[in-house]
mmCIF file with all atom_site columns, C-alpha atoms and ligand atoms in Angstrom:
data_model
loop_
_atom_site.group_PDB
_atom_site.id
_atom_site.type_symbol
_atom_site.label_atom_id
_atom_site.label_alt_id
_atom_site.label_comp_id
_atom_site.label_asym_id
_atom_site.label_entity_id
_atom_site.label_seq_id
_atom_site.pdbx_PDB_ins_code
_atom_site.Cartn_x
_atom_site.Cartn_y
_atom_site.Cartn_z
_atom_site.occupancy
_atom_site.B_iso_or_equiv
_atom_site.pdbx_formal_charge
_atom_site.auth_seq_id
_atom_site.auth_comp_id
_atom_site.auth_asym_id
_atom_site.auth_atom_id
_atom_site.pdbx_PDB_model_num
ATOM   1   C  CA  . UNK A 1 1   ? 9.344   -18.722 -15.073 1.00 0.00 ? 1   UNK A CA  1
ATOM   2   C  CA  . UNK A 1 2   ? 8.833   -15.442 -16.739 1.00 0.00 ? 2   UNK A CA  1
ATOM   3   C  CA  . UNK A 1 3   ? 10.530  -11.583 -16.394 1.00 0.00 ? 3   UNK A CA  1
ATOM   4   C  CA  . UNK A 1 4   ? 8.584   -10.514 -13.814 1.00 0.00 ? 4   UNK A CA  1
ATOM   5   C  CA  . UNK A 1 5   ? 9.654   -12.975 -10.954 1.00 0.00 ? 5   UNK A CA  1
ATOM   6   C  CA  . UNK A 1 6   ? 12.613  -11.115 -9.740  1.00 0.00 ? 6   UNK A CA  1
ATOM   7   C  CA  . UNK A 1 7   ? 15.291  -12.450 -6.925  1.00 0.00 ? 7   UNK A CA  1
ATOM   8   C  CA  . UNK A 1 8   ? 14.397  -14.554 -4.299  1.00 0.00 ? 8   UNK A CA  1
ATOM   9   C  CA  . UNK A 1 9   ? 13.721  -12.508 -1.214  1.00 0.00 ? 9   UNK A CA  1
ATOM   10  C  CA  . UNK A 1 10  ? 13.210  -15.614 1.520   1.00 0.00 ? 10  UNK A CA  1
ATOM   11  C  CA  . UNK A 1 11  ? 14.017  -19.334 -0.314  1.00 0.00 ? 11  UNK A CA  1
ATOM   12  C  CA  . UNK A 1 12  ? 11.778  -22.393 0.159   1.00 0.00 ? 12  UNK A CA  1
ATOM   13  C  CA  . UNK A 1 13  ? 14.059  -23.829 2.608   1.00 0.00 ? 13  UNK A CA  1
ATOM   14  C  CA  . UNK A 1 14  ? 14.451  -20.996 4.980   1.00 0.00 ? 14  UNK A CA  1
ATOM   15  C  CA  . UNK A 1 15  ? 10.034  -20.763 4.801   1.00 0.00 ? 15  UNK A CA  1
ATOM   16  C  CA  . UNK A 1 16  ? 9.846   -24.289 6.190   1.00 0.00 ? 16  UNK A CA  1
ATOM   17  C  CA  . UNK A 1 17  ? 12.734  -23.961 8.517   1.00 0.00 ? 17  UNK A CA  1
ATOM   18  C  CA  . UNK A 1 18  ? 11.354  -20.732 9.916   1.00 0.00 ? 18  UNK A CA  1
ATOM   19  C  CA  . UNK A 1 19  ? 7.278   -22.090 10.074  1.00 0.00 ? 19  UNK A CA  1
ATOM   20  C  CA  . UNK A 1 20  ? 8.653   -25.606 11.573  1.00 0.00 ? 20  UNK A CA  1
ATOM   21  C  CA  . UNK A 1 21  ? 9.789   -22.987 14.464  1.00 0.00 ? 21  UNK A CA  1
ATOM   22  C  CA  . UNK A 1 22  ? 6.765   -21.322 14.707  1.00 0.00 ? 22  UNK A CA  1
ATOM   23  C  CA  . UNK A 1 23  ? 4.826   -24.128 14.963  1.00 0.00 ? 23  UNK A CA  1
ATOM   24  C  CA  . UNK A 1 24  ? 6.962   -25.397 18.012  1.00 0.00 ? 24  UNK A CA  1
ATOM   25  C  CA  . UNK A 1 25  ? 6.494   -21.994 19.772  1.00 0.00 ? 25  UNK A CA  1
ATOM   26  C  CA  . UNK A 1 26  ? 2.918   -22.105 19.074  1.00 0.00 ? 26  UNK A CA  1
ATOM   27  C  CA  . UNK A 1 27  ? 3.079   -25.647 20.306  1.00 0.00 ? 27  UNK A CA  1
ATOM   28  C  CA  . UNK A 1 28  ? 4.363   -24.499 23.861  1.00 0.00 ? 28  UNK A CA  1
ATOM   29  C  CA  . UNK A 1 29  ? 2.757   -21.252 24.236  1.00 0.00 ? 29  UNK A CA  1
ATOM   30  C  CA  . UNK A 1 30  ? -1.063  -22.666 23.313  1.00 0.00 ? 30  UNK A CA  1
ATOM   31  C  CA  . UNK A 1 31  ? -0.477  -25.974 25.030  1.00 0.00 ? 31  UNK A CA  1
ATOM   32  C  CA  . UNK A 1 32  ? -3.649  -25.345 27.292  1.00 0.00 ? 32  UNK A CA  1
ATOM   33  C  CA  . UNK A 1 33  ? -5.687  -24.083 24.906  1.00 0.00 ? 33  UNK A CA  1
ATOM   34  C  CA  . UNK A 1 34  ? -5.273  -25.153 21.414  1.00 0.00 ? 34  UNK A CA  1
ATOM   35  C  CA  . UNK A 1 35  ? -6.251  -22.180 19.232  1.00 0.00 ? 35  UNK A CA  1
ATOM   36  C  CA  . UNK A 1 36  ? -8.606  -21.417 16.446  1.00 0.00 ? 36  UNK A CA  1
ATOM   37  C  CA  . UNK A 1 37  ? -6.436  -20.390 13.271  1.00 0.00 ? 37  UNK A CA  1
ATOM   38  C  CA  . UNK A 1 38  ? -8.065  -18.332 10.672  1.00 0.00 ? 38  UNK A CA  1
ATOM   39  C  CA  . UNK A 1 39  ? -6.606  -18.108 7.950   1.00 0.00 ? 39  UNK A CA  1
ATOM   40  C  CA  . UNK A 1 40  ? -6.791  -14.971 5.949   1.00 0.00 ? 40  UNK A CA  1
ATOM   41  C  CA  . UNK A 1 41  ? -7.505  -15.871 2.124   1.00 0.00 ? 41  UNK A CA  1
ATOM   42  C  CA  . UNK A 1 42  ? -6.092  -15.672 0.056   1.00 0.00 ? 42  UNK A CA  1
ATOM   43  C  CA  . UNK A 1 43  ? -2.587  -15.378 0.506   1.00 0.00 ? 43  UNK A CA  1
ATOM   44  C  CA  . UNK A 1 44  ? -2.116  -17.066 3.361   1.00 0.00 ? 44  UNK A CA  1
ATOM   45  C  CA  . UNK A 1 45  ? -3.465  -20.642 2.106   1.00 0.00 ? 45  UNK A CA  1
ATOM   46  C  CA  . UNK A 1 46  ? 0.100   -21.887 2.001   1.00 0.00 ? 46  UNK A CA  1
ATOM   47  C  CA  . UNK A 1 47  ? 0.642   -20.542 4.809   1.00 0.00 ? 47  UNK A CA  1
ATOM   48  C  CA  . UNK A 1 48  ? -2.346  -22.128 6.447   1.00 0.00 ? 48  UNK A CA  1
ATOM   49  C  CA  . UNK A 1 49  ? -1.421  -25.561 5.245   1.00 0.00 ? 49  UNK A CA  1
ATOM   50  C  CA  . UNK A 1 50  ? 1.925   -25.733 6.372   1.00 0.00 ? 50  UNK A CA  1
ATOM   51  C  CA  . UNK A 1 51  ? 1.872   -24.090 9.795   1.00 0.00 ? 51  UNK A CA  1
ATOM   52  C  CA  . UNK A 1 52  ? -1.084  -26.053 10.978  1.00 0.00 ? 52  UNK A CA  1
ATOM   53  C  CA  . UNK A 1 53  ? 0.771   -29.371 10.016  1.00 0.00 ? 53  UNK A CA  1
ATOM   54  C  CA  . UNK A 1 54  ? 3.636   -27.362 12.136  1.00 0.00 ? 54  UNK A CA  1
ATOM   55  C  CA  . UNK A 1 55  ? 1.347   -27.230 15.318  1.00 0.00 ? 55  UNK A CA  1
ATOM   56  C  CA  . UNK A 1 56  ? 1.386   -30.537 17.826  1.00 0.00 ? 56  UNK A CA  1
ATOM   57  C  CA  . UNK A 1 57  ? -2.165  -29.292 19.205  1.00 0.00 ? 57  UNK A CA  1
ATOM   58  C  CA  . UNK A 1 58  ? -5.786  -30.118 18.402  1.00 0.00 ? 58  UNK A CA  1
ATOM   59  C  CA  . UNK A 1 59  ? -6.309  -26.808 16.231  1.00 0.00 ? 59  UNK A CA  1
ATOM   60  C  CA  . UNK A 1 60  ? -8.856  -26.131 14.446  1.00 0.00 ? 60  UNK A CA  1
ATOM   61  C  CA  . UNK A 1 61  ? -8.908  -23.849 10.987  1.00 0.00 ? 61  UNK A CA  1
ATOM   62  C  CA  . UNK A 1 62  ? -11.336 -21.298 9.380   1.00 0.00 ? 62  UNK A CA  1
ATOM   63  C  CA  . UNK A 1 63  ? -10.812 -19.231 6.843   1.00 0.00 ? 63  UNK A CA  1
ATOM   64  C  CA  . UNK A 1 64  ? -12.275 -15.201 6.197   1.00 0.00 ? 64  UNK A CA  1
ATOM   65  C  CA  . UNK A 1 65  ? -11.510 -13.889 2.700   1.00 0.00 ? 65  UNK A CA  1
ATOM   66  C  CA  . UNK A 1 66  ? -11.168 -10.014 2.716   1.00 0.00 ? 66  UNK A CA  1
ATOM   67  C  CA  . UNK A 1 67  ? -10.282 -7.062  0.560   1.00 0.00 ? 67  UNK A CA  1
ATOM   68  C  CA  . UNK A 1 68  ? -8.136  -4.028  0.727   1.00 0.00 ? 68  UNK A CA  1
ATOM   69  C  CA  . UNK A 1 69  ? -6.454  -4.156  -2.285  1.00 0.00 ? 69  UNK A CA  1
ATOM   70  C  CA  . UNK A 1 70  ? -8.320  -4.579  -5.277  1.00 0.00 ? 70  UNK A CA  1
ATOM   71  C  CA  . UNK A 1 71  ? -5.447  -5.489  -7.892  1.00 0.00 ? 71  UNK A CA  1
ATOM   72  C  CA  . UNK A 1 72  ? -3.401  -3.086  -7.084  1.00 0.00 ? 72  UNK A CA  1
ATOM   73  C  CA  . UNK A 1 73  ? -0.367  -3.183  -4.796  1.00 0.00 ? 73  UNK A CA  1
ATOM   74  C  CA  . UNK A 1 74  ? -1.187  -0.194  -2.608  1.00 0.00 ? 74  UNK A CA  1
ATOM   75  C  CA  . UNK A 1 75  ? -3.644  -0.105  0.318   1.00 0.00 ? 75  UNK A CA  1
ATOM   76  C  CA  . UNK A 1 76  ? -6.662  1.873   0.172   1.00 0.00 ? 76  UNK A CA  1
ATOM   77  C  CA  . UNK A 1 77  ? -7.493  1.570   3.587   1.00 0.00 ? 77  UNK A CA  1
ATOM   78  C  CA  . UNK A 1 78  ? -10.852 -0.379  2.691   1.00 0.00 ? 78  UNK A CA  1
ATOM   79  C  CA  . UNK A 1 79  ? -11.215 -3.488  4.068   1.00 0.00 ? 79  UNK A CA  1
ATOM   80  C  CA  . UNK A 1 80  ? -14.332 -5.484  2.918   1.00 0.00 ? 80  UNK A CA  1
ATOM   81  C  CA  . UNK A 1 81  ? -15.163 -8.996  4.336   1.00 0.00 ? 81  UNK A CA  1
ATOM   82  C  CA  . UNK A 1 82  ? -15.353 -11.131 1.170   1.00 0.00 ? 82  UNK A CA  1
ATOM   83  C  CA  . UNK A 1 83  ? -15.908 -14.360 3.208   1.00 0.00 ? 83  UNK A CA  1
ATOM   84  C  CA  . UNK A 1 84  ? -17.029 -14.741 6.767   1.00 0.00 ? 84  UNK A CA  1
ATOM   85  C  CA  . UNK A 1 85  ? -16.217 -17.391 9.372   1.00 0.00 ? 85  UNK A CA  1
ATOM   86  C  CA  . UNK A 1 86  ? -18.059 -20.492 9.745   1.00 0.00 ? 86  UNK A CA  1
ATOM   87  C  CA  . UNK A 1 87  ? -17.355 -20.583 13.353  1.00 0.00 ? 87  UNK A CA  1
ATOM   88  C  CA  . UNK A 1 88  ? -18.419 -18.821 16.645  1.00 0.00 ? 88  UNK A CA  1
ATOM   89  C  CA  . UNK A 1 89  ? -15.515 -17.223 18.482  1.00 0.00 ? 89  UNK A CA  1
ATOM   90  C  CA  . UNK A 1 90  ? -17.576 -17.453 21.344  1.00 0.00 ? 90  UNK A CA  1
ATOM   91  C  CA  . UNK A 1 91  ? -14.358 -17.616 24.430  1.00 0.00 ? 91  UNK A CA  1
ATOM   92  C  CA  . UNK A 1 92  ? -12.035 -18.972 21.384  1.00 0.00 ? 92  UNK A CA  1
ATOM   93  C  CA  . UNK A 1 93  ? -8.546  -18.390 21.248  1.00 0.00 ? 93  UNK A CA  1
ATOM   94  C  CA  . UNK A 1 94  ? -8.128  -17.151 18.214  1.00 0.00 ? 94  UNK A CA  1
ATOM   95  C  CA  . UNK A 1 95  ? -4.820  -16.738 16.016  1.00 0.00 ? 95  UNK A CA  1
ATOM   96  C  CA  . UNK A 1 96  ? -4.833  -14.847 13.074  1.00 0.00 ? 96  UNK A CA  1
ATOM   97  C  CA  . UNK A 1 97  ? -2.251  -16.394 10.266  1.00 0.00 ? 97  UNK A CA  1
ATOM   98  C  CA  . UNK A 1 98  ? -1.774  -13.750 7.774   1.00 0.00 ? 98  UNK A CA  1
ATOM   99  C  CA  . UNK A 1 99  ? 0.536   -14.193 4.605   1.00 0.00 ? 99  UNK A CA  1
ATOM   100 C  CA  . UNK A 1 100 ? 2.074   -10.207 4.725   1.00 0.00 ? 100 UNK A CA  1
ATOM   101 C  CA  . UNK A 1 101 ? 1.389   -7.178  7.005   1.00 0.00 ? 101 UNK A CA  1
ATOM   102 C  CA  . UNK A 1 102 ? 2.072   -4.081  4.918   1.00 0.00 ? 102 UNK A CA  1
ATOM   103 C  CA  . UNK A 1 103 ? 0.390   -0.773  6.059   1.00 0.00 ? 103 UNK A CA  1
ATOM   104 C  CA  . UNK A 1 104 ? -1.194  -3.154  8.752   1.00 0.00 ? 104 UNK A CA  1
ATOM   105 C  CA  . UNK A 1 105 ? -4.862  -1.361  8.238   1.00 0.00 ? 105 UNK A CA  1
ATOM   106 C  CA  . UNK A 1 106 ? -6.455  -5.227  7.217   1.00 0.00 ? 106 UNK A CA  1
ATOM   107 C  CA  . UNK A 1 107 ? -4.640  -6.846  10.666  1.00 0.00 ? 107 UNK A CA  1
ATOM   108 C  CA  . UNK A 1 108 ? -6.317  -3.749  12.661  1.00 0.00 ? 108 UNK A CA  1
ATOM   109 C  CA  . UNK A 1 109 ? -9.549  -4.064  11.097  1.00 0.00 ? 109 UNK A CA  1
ATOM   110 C  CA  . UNK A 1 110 ? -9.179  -7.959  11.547  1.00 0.00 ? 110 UNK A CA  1
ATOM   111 C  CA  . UNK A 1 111 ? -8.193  -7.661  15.273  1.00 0.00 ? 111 UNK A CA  1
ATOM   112 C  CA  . UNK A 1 112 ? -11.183 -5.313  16.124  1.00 0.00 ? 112 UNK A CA  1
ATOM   113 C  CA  . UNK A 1 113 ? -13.328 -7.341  14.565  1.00 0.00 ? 113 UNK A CA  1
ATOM   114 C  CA  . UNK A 1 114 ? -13.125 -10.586 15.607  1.00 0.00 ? 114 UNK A CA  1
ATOM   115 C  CA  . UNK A 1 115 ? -12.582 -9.829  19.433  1.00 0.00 ? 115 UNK A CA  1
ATOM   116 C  CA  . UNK A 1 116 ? -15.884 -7.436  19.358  1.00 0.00 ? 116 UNK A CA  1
ATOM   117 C  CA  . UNK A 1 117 ? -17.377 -11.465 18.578  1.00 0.00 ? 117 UNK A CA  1
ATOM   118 C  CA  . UNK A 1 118 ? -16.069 -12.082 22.032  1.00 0.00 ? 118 UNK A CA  1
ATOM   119 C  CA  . UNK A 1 119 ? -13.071 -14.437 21.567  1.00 0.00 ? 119 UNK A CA  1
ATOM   120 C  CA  . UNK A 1 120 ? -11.006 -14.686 24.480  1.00 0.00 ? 120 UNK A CA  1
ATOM   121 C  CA  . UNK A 1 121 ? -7.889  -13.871 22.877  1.00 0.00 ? 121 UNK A CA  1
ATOM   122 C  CA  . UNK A 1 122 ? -6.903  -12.615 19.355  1.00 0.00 ? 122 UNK A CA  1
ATOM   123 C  CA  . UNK A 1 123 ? -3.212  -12.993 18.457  1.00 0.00 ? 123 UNK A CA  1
ATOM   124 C  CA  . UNK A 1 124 ? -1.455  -12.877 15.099  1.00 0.00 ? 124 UNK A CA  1
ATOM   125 C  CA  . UNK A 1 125 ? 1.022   -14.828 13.542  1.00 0.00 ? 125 UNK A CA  1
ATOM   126 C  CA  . UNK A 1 126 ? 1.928   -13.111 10.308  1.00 0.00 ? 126 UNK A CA  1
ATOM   127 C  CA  . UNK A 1 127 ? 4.524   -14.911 8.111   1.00 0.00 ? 127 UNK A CA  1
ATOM   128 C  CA  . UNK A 1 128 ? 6.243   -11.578 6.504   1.00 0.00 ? 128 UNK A CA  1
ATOM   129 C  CA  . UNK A 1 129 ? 6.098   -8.234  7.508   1.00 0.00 ? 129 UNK A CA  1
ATOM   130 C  CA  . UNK A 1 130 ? 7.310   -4.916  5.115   1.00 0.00 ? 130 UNK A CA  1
ATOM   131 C  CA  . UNK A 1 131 ? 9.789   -2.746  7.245   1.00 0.00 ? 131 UNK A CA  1
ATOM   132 C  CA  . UNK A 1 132 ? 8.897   0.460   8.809   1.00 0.00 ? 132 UNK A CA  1
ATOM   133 C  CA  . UNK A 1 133 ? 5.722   0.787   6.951   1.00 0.00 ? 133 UNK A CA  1
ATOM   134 C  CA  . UNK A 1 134 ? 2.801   0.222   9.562   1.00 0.00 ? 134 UNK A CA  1
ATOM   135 C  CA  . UNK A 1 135 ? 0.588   3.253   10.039  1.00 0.00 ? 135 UNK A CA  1
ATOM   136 C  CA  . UNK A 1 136 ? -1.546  1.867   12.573  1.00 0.00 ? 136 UNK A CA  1
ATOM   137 C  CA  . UNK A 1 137 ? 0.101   -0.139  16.345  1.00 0.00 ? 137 UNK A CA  1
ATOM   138 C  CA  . UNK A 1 138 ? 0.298   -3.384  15.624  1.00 0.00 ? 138 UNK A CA  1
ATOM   139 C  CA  . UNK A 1 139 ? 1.241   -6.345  18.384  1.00 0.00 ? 139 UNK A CA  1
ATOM   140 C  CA  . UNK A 1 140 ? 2.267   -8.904  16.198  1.00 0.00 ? 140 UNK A CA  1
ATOM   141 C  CA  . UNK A 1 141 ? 3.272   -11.905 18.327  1.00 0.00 ? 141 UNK A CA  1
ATOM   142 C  CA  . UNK A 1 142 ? 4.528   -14.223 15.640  1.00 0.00 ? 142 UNK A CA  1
ATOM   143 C  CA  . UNK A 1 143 ? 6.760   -12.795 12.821  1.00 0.00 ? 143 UNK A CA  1
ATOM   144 C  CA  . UNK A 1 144 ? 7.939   -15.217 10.210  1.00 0.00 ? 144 UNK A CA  1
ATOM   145 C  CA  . UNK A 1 145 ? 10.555  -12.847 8.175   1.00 0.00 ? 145 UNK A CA  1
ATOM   146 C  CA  . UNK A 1 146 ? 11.113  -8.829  8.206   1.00 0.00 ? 146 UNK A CA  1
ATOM   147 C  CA  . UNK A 1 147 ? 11.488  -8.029  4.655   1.00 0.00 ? 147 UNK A CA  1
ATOM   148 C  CA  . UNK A 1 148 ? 12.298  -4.760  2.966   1.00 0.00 ? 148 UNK A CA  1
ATOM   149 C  CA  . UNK A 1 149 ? 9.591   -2.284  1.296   1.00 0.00 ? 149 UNK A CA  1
ATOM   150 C  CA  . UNK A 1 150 ? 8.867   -4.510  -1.697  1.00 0.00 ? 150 UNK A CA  1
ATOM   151 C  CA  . UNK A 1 151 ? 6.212   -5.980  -3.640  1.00 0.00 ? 151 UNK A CA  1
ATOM   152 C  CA  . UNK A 1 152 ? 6.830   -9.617  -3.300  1.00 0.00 ? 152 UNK A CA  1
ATOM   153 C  CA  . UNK A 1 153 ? 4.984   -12.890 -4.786  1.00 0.00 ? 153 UNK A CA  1
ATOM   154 C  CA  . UNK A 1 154 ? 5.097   -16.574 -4.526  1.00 0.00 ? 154 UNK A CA  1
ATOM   155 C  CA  . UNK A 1 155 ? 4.281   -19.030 -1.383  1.00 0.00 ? 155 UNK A CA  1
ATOM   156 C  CA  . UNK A 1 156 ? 0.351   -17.749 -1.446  1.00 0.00 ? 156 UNK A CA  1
ATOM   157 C  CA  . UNK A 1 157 ? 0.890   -14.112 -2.613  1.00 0.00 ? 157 UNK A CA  1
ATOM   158 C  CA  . UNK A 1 158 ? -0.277  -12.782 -6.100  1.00 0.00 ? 158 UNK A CA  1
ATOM   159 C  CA  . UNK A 1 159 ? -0.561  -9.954  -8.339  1.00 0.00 ? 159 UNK A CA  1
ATOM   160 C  CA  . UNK A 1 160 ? -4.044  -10.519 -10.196 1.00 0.00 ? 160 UNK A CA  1
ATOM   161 C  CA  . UNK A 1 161 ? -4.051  -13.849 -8.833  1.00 0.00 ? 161 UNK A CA  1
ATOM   162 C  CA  . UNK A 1 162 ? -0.937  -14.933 -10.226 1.00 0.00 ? 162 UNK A CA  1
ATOM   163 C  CA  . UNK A 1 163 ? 2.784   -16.513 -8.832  1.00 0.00 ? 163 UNK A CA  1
ATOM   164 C  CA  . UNK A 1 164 ? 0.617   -17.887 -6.123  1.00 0.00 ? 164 UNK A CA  1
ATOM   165 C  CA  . UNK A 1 165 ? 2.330   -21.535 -6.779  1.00 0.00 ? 165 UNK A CA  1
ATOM   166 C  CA  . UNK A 1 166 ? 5.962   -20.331 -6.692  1.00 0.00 ? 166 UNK A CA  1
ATOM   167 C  CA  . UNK A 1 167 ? 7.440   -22.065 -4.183  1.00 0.00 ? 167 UNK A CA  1
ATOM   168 C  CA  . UNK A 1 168 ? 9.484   -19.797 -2.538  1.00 0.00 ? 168 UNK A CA  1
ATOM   169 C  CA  . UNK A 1 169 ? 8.662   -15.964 -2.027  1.00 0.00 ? 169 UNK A CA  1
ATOM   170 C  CA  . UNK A 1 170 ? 10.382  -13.568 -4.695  1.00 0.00 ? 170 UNK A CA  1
ATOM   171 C  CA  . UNK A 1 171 ? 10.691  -10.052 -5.580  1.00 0.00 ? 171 UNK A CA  1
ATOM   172 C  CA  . UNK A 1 172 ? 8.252   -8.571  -7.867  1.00 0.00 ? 172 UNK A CA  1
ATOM   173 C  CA  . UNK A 1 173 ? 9.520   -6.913  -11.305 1.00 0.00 ? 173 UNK A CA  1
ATOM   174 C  CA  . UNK A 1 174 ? 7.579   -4.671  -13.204 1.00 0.00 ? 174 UNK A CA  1
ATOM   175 C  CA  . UNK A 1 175 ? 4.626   -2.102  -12.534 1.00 0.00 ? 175 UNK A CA  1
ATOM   176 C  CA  . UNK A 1 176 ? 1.549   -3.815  -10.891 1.00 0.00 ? 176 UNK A CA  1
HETATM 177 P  P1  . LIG B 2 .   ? -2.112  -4.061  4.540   1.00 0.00 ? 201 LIG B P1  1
HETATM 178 O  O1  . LIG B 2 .   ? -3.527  -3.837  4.939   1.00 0.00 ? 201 LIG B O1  1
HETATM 179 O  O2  . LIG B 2 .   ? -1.528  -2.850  3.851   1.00 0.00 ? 201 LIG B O2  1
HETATM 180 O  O3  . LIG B 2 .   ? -1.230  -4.525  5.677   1.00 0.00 ? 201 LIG B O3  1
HETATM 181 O  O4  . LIG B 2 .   ? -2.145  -5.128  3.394   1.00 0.00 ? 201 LIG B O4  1
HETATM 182 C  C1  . LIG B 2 .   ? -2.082  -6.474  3.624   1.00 0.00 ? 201 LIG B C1  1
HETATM 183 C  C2  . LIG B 2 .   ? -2.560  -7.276  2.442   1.00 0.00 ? 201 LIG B C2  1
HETATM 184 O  O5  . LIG B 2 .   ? -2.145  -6.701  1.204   1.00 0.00 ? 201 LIG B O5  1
HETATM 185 C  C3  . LIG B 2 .   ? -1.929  -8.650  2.476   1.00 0.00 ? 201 LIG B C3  1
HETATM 186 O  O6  . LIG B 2 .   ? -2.736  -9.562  3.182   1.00 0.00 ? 201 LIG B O6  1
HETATM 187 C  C4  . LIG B 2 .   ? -1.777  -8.988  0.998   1.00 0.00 ? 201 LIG B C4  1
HETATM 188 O  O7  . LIG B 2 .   ? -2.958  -9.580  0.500   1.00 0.00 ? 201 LIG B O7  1
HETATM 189 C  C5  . LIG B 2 .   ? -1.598  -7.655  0.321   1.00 0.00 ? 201 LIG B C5  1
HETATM 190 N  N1  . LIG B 2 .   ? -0.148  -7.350  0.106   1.00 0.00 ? 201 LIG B N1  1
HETATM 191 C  C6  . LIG B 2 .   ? 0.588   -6.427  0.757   1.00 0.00 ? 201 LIG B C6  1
HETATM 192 N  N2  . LIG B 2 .   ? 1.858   -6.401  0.313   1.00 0.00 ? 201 LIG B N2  1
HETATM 193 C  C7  . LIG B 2 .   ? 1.926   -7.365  -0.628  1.00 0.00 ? 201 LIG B C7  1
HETATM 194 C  C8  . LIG B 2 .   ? 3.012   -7.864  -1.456  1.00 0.00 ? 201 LIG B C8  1
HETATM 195 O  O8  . LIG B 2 .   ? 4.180   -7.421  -1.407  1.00 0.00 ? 201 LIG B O8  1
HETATM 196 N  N3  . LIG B 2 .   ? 2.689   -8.870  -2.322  1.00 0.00 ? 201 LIG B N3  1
HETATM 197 C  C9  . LIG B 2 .   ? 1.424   -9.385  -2.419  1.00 0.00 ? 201 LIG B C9  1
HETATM 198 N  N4  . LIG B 2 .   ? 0.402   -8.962  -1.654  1.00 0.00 ? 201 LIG B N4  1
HETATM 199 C  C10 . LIG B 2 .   ? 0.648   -7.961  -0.772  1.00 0.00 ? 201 LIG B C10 1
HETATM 200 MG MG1 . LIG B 2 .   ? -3.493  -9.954  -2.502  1.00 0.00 ? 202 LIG B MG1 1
#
């Protein structure tokens, strides 16, 4: 595609193989209360699309967009809701589905936020998560992948808004 889409870090087979499983755990664990998912834009659209399809449960989605990043690939510890939620999470079981979790600072500020709305239950299903690199306690109940320390794109994630269609997710060459 072009020089900066490096090695592939997690292939397009292994994604669907590994959200298919999700989706089944989510399945079981939520059969009594099928969740809210809010989907964090706007990485995680992909993300969105094909774990709901994954989920054998009325869900229903929403979306927030926020900001920590800016264009650039470090966090400044910012977060600024972009986009709020159309819905009330009002005794809602609500499950966060977040594309990557790097210092963790937008999950935290996520997490506080919506259960200070008074949902019943805020969870987090997070499709990859950076190694060793979360400042702040997370409890992430669903991981998709553990990947190393690197800036990645593809399946949802960007720099400036690009490599957001790449298929599969891929290591990111060059300075962002
Ligand atoms: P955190 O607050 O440091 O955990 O940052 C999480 C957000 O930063 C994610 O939702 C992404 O939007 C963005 N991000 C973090 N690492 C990457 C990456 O490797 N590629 C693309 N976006 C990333
Ligand atoms: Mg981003």
């Amino acid at each position: 595609m072009d020089a900066h889409v490096g090695e592939v870090v997690v292939p397009v087979d292994e994604l669907h193989a590994r959200i298919a499983e999700l989706g089944a755990q989510i399945t079981v664990d939520y059969a009594d209360r099928p969740p809210l998912l809010v989907g964090v834009l706007k990485g995680a659209f992909l993300f969105m699309g094909d774990l709901a399809r994954a989920i054998g449960l009325p869900v229903e989605v929403d979306f927030m967009a926020v900001s920590s990043y800016g264009s650039a690939t470090r966090t400044s510890g910012v977060v600024r809701i972009l986009k709020d939620l159309d819905a009330d999470l009002t005794d809602r079981d609500v499950l966060i589905v977040e594309d990557i979790i790097d210092s963790g600072l937008t999950l935290a500020y996520l997490t506080r936020t919506l259960a200070a709305r008074g949902a019943r239950s805020v969870e987090t299903c997070a499709l990859l998560v950076k190694e060793g690199l979360q400042r702040t306690e997370l409890d992430l109940r669903y991981v998709g992948f553990r990947i190393p320390d690197l800036f990645v794109i593809g399946y949802g994630l960007d720099v400036d808004e690009r490599y957001r269609n790449l298929p599969g997710i891929h290591r990111y060459e060059g300075s962002a």
